[in-house]
mmCIF file of C-alpha atoms and ligand atoms in Angstrom:
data_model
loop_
_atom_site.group_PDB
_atom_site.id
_atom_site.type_symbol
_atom_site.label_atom_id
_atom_site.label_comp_id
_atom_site.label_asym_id
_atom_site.label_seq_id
_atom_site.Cartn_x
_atom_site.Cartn_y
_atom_site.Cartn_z
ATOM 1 C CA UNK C 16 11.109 30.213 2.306
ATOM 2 C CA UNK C 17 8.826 30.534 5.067
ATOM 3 C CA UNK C 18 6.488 27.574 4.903
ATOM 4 C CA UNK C 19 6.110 24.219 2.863
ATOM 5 C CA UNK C 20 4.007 21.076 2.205
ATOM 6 C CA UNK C 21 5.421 18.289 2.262
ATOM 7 C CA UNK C 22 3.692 14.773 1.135
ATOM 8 C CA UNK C 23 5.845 10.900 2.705
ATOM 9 C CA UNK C 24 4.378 7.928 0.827
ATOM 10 C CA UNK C 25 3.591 4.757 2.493
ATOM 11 C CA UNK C 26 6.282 1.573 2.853
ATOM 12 C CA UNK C 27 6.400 -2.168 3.348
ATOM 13 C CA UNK C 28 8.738 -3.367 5.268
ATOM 14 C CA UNK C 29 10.630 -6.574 5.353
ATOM 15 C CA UNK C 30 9.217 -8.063 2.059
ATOM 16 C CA UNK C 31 9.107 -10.997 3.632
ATOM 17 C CA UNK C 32 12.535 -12.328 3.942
ATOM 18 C CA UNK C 33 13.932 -8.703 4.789
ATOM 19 C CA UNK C 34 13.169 -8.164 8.363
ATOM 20 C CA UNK C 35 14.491 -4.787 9.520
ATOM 21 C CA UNK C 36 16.866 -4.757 6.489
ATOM 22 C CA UNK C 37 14.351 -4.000 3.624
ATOM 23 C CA UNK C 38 11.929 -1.873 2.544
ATOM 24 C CA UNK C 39 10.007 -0.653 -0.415
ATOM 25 C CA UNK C 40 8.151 2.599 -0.699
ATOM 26 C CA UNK C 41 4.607 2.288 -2.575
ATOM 27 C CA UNK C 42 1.729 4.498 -4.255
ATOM 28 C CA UNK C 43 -0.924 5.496 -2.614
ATOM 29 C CA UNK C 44 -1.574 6.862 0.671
ATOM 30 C CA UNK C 45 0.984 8.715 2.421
ATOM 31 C CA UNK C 46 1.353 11.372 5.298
ATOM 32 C CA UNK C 47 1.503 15.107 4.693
ATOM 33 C CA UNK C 48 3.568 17.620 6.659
ATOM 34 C CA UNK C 49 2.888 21.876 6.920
ATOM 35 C CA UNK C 50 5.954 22.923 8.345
ATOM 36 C CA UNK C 51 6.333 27.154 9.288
ATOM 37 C CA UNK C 52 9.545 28.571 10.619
ATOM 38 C CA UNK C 53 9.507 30.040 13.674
ATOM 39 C CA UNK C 54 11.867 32.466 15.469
ATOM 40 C CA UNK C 55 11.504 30.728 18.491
ATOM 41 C CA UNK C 56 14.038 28.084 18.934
ATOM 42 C CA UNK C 57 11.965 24.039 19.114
ATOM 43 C CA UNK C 58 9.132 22.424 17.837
ATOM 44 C CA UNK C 59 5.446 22.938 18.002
ATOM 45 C CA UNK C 60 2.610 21.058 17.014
ATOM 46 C CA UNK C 61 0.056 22.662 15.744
ATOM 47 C CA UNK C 62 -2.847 20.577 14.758
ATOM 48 C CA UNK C 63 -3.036 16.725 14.080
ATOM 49 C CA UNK C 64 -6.024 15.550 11.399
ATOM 50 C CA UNK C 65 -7.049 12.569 10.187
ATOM 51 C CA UNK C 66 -5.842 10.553 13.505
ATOM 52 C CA UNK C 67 -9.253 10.815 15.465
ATOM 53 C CA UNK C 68 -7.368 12.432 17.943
ATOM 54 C CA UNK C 69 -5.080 9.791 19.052
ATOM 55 C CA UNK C 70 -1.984 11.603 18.649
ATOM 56 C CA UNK C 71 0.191 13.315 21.246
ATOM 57 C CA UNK C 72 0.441 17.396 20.320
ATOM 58 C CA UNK C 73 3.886 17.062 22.330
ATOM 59 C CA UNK C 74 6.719 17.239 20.367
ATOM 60 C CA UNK C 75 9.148 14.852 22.420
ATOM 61 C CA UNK C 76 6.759 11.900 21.912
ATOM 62 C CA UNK C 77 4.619 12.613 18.006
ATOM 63 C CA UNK C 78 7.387 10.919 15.777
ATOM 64 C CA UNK C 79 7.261 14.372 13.629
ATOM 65 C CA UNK C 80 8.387 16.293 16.309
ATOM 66 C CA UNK C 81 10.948 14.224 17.267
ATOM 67 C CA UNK C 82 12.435 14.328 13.623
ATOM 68 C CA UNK C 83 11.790 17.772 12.988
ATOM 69 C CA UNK C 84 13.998 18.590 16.548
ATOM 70 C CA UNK C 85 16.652 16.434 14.868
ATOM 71 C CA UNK C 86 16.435 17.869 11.845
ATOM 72 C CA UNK C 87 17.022 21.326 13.323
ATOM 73 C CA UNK C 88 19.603 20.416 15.104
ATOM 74 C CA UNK C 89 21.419 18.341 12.296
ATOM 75 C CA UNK C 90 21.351 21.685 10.093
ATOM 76 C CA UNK C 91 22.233 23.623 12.945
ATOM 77 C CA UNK C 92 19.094 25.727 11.979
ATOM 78 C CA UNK C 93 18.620 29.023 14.232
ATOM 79 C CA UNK C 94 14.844 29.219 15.095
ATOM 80 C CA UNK C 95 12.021 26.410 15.394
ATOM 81 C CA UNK C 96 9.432 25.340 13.313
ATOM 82 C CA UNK C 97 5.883 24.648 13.744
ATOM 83 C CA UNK C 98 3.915 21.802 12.464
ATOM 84 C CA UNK C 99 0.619 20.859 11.074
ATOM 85 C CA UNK C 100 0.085 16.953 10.595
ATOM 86 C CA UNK C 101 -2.399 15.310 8.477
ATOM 87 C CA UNK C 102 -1.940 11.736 8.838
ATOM 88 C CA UNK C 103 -3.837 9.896 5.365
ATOM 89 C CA UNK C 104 -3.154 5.935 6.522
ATOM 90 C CA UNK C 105 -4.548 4.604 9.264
ATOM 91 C CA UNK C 106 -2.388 4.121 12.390
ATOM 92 C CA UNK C 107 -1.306 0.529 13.341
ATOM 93 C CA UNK C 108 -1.514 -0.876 9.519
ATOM 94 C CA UNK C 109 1.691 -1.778 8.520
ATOM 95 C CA UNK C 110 2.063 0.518 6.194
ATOM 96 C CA UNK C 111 4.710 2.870 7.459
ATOM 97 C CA UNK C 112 2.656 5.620 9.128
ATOM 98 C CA UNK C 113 4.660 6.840 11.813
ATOM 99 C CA UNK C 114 7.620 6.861 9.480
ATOM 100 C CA UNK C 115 5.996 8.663 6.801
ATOM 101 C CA UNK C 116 4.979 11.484 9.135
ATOM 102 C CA UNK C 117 8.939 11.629 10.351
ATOM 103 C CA UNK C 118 10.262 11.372 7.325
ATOM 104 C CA UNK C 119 8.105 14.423 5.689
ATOM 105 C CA UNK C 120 8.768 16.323 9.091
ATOM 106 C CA UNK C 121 12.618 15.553 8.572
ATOM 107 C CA UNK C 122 12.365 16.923 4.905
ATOM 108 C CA UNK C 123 10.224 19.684 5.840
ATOM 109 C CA UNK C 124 12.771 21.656 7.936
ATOM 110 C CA UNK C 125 15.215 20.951 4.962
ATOM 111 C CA UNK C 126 13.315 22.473 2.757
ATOM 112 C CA UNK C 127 12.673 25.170 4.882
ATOM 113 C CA UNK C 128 16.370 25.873 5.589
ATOM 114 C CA UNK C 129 17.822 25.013 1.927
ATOM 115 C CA UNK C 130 19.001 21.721 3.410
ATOM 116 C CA UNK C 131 19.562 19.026 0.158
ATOM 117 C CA UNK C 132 21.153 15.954 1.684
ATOM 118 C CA UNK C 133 18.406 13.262 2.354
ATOM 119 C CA UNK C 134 20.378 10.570 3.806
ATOM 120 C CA UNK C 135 21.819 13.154 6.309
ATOM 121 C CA UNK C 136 18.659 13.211 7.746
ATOM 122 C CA UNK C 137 18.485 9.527 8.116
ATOM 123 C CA UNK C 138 19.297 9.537 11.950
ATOM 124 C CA UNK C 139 16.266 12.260 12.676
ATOM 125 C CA UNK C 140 13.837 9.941 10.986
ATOM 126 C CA UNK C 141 15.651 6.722 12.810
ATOM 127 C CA UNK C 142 15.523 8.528 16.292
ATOM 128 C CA UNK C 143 11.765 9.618 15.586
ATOM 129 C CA UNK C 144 10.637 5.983 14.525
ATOM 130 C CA UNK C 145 12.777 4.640 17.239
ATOM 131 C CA UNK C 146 10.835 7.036 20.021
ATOM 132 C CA UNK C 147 7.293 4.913 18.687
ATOM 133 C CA UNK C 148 8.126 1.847 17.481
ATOM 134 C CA UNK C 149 11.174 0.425 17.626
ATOM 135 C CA UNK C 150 14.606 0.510 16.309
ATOM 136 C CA UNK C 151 14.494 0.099 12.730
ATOM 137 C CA UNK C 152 15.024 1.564 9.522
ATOM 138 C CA UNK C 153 13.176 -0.176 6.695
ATOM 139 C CA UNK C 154 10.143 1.922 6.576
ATOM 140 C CA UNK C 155 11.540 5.296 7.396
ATOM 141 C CA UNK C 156 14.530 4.760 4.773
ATOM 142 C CA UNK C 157 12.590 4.364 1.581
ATOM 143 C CA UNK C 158 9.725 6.918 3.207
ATOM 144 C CA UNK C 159 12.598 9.582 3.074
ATOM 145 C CA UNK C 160 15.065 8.487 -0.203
ATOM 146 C CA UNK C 161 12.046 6.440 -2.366
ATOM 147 C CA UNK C 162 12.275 3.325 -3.885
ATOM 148 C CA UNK C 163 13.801 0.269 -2.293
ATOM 149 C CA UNK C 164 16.495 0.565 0.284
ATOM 150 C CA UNK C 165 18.261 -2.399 1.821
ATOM 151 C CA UNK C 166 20.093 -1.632 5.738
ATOM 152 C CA UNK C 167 23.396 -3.383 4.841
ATOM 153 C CA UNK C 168 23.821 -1.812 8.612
ATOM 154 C CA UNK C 169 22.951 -0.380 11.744
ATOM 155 C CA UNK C 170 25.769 0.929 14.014
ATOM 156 C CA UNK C 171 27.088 2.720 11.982
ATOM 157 C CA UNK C 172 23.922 2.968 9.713
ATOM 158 C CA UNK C 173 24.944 1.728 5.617
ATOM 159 C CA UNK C 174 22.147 2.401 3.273
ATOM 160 C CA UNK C 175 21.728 0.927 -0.341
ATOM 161 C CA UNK C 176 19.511 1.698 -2.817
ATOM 162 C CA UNK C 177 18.089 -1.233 -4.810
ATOM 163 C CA UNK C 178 17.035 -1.318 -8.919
ATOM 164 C CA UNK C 179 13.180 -2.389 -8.697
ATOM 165 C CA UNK C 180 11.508 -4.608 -11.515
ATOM 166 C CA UNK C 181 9.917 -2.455 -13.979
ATOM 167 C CA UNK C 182 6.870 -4.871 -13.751
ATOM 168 C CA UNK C 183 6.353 -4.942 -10.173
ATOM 169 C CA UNK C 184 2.988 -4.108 -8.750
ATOM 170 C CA UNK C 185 2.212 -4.173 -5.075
ATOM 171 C CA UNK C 186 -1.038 -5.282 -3.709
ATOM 172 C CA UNK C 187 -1.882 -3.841 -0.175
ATOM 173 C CA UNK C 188 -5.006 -5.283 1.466
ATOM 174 C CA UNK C 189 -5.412 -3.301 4.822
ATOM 175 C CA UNK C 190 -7.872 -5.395 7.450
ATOM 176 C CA UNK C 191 -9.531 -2.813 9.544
ATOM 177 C CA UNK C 192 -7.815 -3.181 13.032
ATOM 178 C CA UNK C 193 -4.966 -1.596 14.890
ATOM 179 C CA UNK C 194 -2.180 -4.137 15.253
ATOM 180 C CA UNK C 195 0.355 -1.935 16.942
ATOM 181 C CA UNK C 196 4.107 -2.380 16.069
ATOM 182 C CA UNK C 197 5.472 -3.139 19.853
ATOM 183 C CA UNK C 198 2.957 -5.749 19.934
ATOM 184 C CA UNK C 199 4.063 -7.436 16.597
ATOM 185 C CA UNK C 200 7.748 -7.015 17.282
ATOM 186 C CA UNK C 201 7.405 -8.497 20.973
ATOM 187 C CA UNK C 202 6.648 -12.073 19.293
ATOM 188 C CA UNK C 203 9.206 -12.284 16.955
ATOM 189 C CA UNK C 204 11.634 -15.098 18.250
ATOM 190 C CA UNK C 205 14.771 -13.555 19.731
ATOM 191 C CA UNK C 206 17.067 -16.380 18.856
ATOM 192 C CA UNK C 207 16.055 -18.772 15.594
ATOM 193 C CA UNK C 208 16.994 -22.120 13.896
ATOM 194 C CA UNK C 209 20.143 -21.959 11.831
ATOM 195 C CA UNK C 210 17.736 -23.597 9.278
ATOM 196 C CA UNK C 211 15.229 -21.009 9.596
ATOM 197 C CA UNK C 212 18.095 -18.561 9.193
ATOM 198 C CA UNK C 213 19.301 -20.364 5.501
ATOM 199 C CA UNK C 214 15.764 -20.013 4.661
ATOM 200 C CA UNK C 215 15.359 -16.427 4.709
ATOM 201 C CA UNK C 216 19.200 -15.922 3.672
ATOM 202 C CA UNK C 217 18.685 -17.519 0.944
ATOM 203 C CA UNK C 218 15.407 -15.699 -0.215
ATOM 204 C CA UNK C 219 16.671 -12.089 0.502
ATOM 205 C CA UNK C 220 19.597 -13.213 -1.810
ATOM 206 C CA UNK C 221 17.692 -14.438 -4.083
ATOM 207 C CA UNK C 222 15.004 -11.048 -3.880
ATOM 208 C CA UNK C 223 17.903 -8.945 -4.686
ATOM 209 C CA UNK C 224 19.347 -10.364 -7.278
ATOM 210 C CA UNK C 225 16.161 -10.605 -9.333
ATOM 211 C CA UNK C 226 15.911 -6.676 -9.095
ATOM 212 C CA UNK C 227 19.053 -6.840 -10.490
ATOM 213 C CA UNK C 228 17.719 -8.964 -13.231
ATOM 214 C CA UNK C 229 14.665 -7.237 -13.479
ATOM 215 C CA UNK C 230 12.749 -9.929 -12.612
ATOM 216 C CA UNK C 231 9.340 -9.480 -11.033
ATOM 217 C CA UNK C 232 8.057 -13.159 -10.780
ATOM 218 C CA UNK C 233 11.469 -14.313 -9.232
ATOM 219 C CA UNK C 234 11.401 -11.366 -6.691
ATOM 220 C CA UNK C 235 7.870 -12.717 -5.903
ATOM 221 C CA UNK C 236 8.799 -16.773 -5.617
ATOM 222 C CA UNK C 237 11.827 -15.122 -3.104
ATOM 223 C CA UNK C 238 9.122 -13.639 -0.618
ATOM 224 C CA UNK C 239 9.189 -15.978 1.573
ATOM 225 C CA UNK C 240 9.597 -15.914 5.888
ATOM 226 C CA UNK C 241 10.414 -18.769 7.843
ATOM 227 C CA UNK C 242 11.038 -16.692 10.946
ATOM 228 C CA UNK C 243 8.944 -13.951 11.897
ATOM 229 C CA UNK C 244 5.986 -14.403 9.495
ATOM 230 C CA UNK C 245 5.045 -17.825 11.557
ATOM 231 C CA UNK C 246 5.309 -15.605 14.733
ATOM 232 C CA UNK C 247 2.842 -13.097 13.479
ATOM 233 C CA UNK C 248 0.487 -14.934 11.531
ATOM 234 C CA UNK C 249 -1.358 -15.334 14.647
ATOM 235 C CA UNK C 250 -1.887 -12.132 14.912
ATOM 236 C CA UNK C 251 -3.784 -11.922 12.142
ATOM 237 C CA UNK C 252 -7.155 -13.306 11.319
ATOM 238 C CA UNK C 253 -7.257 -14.965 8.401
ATOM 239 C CA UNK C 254 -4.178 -14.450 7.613
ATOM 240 C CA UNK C 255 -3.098 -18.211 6.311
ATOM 241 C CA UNK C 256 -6.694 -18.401 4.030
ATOM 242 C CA UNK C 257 -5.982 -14.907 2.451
ATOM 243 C CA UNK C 258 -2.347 -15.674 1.684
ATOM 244 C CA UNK C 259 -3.693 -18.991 -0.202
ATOM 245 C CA UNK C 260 -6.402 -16.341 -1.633
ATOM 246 C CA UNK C 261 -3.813 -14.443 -3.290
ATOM 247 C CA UNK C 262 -1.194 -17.094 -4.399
ATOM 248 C CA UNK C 263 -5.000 -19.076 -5.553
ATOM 249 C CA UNK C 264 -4.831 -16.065 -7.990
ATOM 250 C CA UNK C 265 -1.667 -15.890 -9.224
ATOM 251 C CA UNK C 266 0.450 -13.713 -6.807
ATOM 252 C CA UNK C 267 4.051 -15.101 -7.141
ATOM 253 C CA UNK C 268 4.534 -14.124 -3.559
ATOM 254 C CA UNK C 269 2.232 -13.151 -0.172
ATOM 255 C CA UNK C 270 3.311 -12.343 3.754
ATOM 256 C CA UNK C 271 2.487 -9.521 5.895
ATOM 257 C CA UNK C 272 3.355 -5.787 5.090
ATOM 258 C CA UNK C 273 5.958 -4.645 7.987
ATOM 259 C CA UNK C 274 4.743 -5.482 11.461
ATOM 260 C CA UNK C 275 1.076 -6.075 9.763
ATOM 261 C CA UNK C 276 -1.683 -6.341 9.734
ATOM 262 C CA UNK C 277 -1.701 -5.392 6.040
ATOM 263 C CA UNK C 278 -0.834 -8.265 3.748
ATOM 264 C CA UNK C 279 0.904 -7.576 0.936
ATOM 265 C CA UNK C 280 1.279 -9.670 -2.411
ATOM 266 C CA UNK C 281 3.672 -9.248 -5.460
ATOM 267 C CA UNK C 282 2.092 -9.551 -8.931
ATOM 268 C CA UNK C 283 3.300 -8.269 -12.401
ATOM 269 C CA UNK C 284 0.491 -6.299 -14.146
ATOM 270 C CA UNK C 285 -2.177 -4.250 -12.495
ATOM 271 C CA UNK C 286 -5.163 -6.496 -13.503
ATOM 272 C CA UNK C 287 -3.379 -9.542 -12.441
ATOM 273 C CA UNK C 288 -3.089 -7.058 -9.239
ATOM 274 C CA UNK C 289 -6.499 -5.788 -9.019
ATOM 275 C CA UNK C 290 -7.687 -10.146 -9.290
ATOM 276 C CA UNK C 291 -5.510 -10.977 -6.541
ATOM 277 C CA UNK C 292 -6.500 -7.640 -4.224
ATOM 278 C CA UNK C 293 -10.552 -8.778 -5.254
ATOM 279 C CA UNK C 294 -9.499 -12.325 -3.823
ATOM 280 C CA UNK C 295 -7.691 -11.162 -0.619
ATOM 281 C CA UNK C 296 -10.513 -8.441 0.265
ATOM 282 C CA UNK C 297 -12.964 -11.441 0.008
ATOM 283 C CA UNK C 298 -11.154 -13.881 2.029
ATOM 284 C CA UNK C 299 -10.834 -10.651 4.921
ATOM 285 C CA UNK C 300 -14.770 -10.628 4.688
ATOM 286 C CA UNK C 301 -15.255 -14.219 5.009
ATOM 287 C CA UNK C 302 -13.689 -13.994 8.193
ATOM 288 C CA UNK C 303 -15.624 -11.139 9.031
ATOM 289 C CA UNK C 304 -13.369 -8.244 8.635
ATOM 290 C CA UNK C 305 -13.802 -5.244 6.062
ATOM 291 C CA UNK C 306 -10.283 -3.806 4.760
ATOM 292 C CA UNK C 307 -9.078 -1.958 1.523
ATOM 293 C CA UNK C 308 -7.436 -2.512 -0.919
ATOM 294 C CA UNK C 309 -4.320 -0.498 -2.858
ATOM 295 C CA UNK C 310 -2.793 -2.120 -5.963
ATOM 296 C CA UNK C 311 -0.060 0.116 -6.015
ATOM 297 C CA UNK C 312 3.845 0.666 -7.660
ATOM 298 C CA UNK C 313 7.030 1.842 -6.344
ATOM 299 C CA UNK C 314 7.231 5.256 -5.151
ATOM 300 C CA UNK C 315 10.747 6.399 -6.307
ATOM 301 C CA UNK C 316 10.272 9.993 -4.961
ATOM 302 C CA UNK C 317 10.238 9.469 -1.311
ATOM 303 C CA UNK C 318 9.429 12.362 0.868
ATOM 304 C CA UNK C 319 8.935 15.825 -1.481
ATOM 305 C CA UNK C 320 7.542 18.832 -1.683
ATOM 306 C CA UNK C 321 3.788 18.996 -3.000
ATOM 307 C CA UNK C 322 1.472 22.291 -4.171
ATOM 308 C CA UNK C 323 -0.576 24.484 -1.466
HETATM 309 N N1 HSE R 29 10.747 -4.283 10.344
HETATM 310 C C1 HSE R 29 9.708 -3.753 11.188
HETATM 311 C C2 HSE R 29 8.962 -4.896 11.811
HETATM 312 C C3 HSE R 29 8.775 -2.914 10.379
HETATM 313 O O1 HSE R 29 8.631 -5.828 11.094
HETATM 314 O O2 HSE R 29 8.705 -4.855 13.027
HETATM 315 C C4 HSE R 29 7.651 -2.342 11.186
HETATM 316 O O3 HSE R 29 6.812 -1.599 10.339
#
């Protein structure tokens, strides 16, 4: 095979209790990558749409470069491969978008070279999201393998995969302004309260077992961040009077979408979604911003190939 398409949903990170350790891949928008193979040996970036041309062409610094060099060089693929990019979320949102385009660029040149193993391609994606935003694997995890993942680990990197409640819906409301990651990340705490700690210990244990129960309600009640949400609120605008928004309508659980500034909320139908996204959107506007809004599901397909 010569060339491919490949589509990389969007993720949400943390969940709220889950910082760097979970993540959950959603419906909805997501990144597509072209990828050609080339005789010559490297990467090259071809075009970049859809990013109103804020995006570096160079391959050492575009997070789909950087995984598609890894990739190559994890298969130990002779040639290169170029690239064409077409970024569908905007950048800054919290919604996975520099992991999405690594992770499609990652599964791309596997595609392209007969390559099957996903989660060997974990540490091309890592090393790509790493080069942009930091070290951390929730968003570029379930972007590549679907569904939820949980880090168990870093050095060396331990993936699980997580059951999800059949019922759960995702709401997304996506404020329009750039928060970027490095920013977010540079005010959570470095050191917290062992009380803060027992608090969010005891809600990620709580999160996962009620996928194990199939529980959507409980998984909502267990989103809930006594350490870094309080750091980024701030950040936000609004953000306190649209979490109230959604919980006002019947969201078991509310707190910001990776390093934000999308806000997510956890509800168990889609009407009971689309009420709740209605609520959030409004409470933006009152404070003056516009943003959209995706009631969406779990993506269990991760990065794949798509048509064209
Ligand atoms: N866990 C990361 C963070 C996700 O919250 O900074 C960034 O999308």
């Amino acid at each position: 095979m010569d060339s491919v398409r490949v589509f990389a949903p969007a993720t949400v990170a943390n969940l709220g209790p889950g910082f760097d350790v979970l993540g959950l891949a959603v419906t909805g928008p997501g990144d597509v990558v072209e990828a050609r193979r080339t005789d010559a040996p490297g990467v090259v970036i071809e075009e970049i749409t859809g990013d109103d041309g804020r995006l570096t062409h160079d391959p050492a610094k575009n997070t789909a470069g950087v995984a598609a060099a890894e990739a190559l060089r994890i298969i130990g693929a002779q040639g290169g491969v170029a690239l064409r990019l077409h970024k569908n979320m905007p950048l800054g949102s919290g919604l996975g978008s520099s992991a999405a385009s690594a992770a499609a660029a990652a599964w791309a040149v596997a595609i392209l070279h007969q390559f099957e193993d996903k989660s060997a391609l974990m540490p091309a994606c890592l090393a790509a999201e790493a080069s942009v935003s930091g070290y951390h694997a929730d968003n570029v995890a379930p972007a590549l393998l679907g569904g939820m993942v949980l880090i168990k680990g870093y050095r060396p990197l331990q993936l699980q995969t997580i059951p999800i409640p059949k019922k759960l819906v995702i709401v997304l409301v996506t404020p329009r302004f750039e928060l970027p990651t490095a920013k977010a990340r540079s005010v959570v705490p470095q050191s917290v309260p062992l009380c803060d700690m027992i608090i969010n210990n005891g809600h990620l244990a709580a999160m996962i077992a009620a996928c194990f129960r199939d529980d959507a309600i409980e998984f909502g009640k267990a989103v809930v961040d006594a350490i870094v949400e309080p750091a980024r609120a701030a950040l936000i605008p609004a953000f306190s009077t649209v979490k109230s928004a959604a919980l006002g309508q019947g969201a078991f659980g509310c707190s910001i979408s990776g390093a934000g500034p999308t806000v997510f909320a956890v509800c168990d139908s889609r009407p009971a979604g689309e009420r709740v996204g209605e609520a959030m959107r409004a409470a933006f506007s009152a404070a003056g911003l516009e943003s959209a809004v995706n009631v969406a599901v779990p993506d269990m397909a991760g990065a794949r190939r798509i048509a064209g």
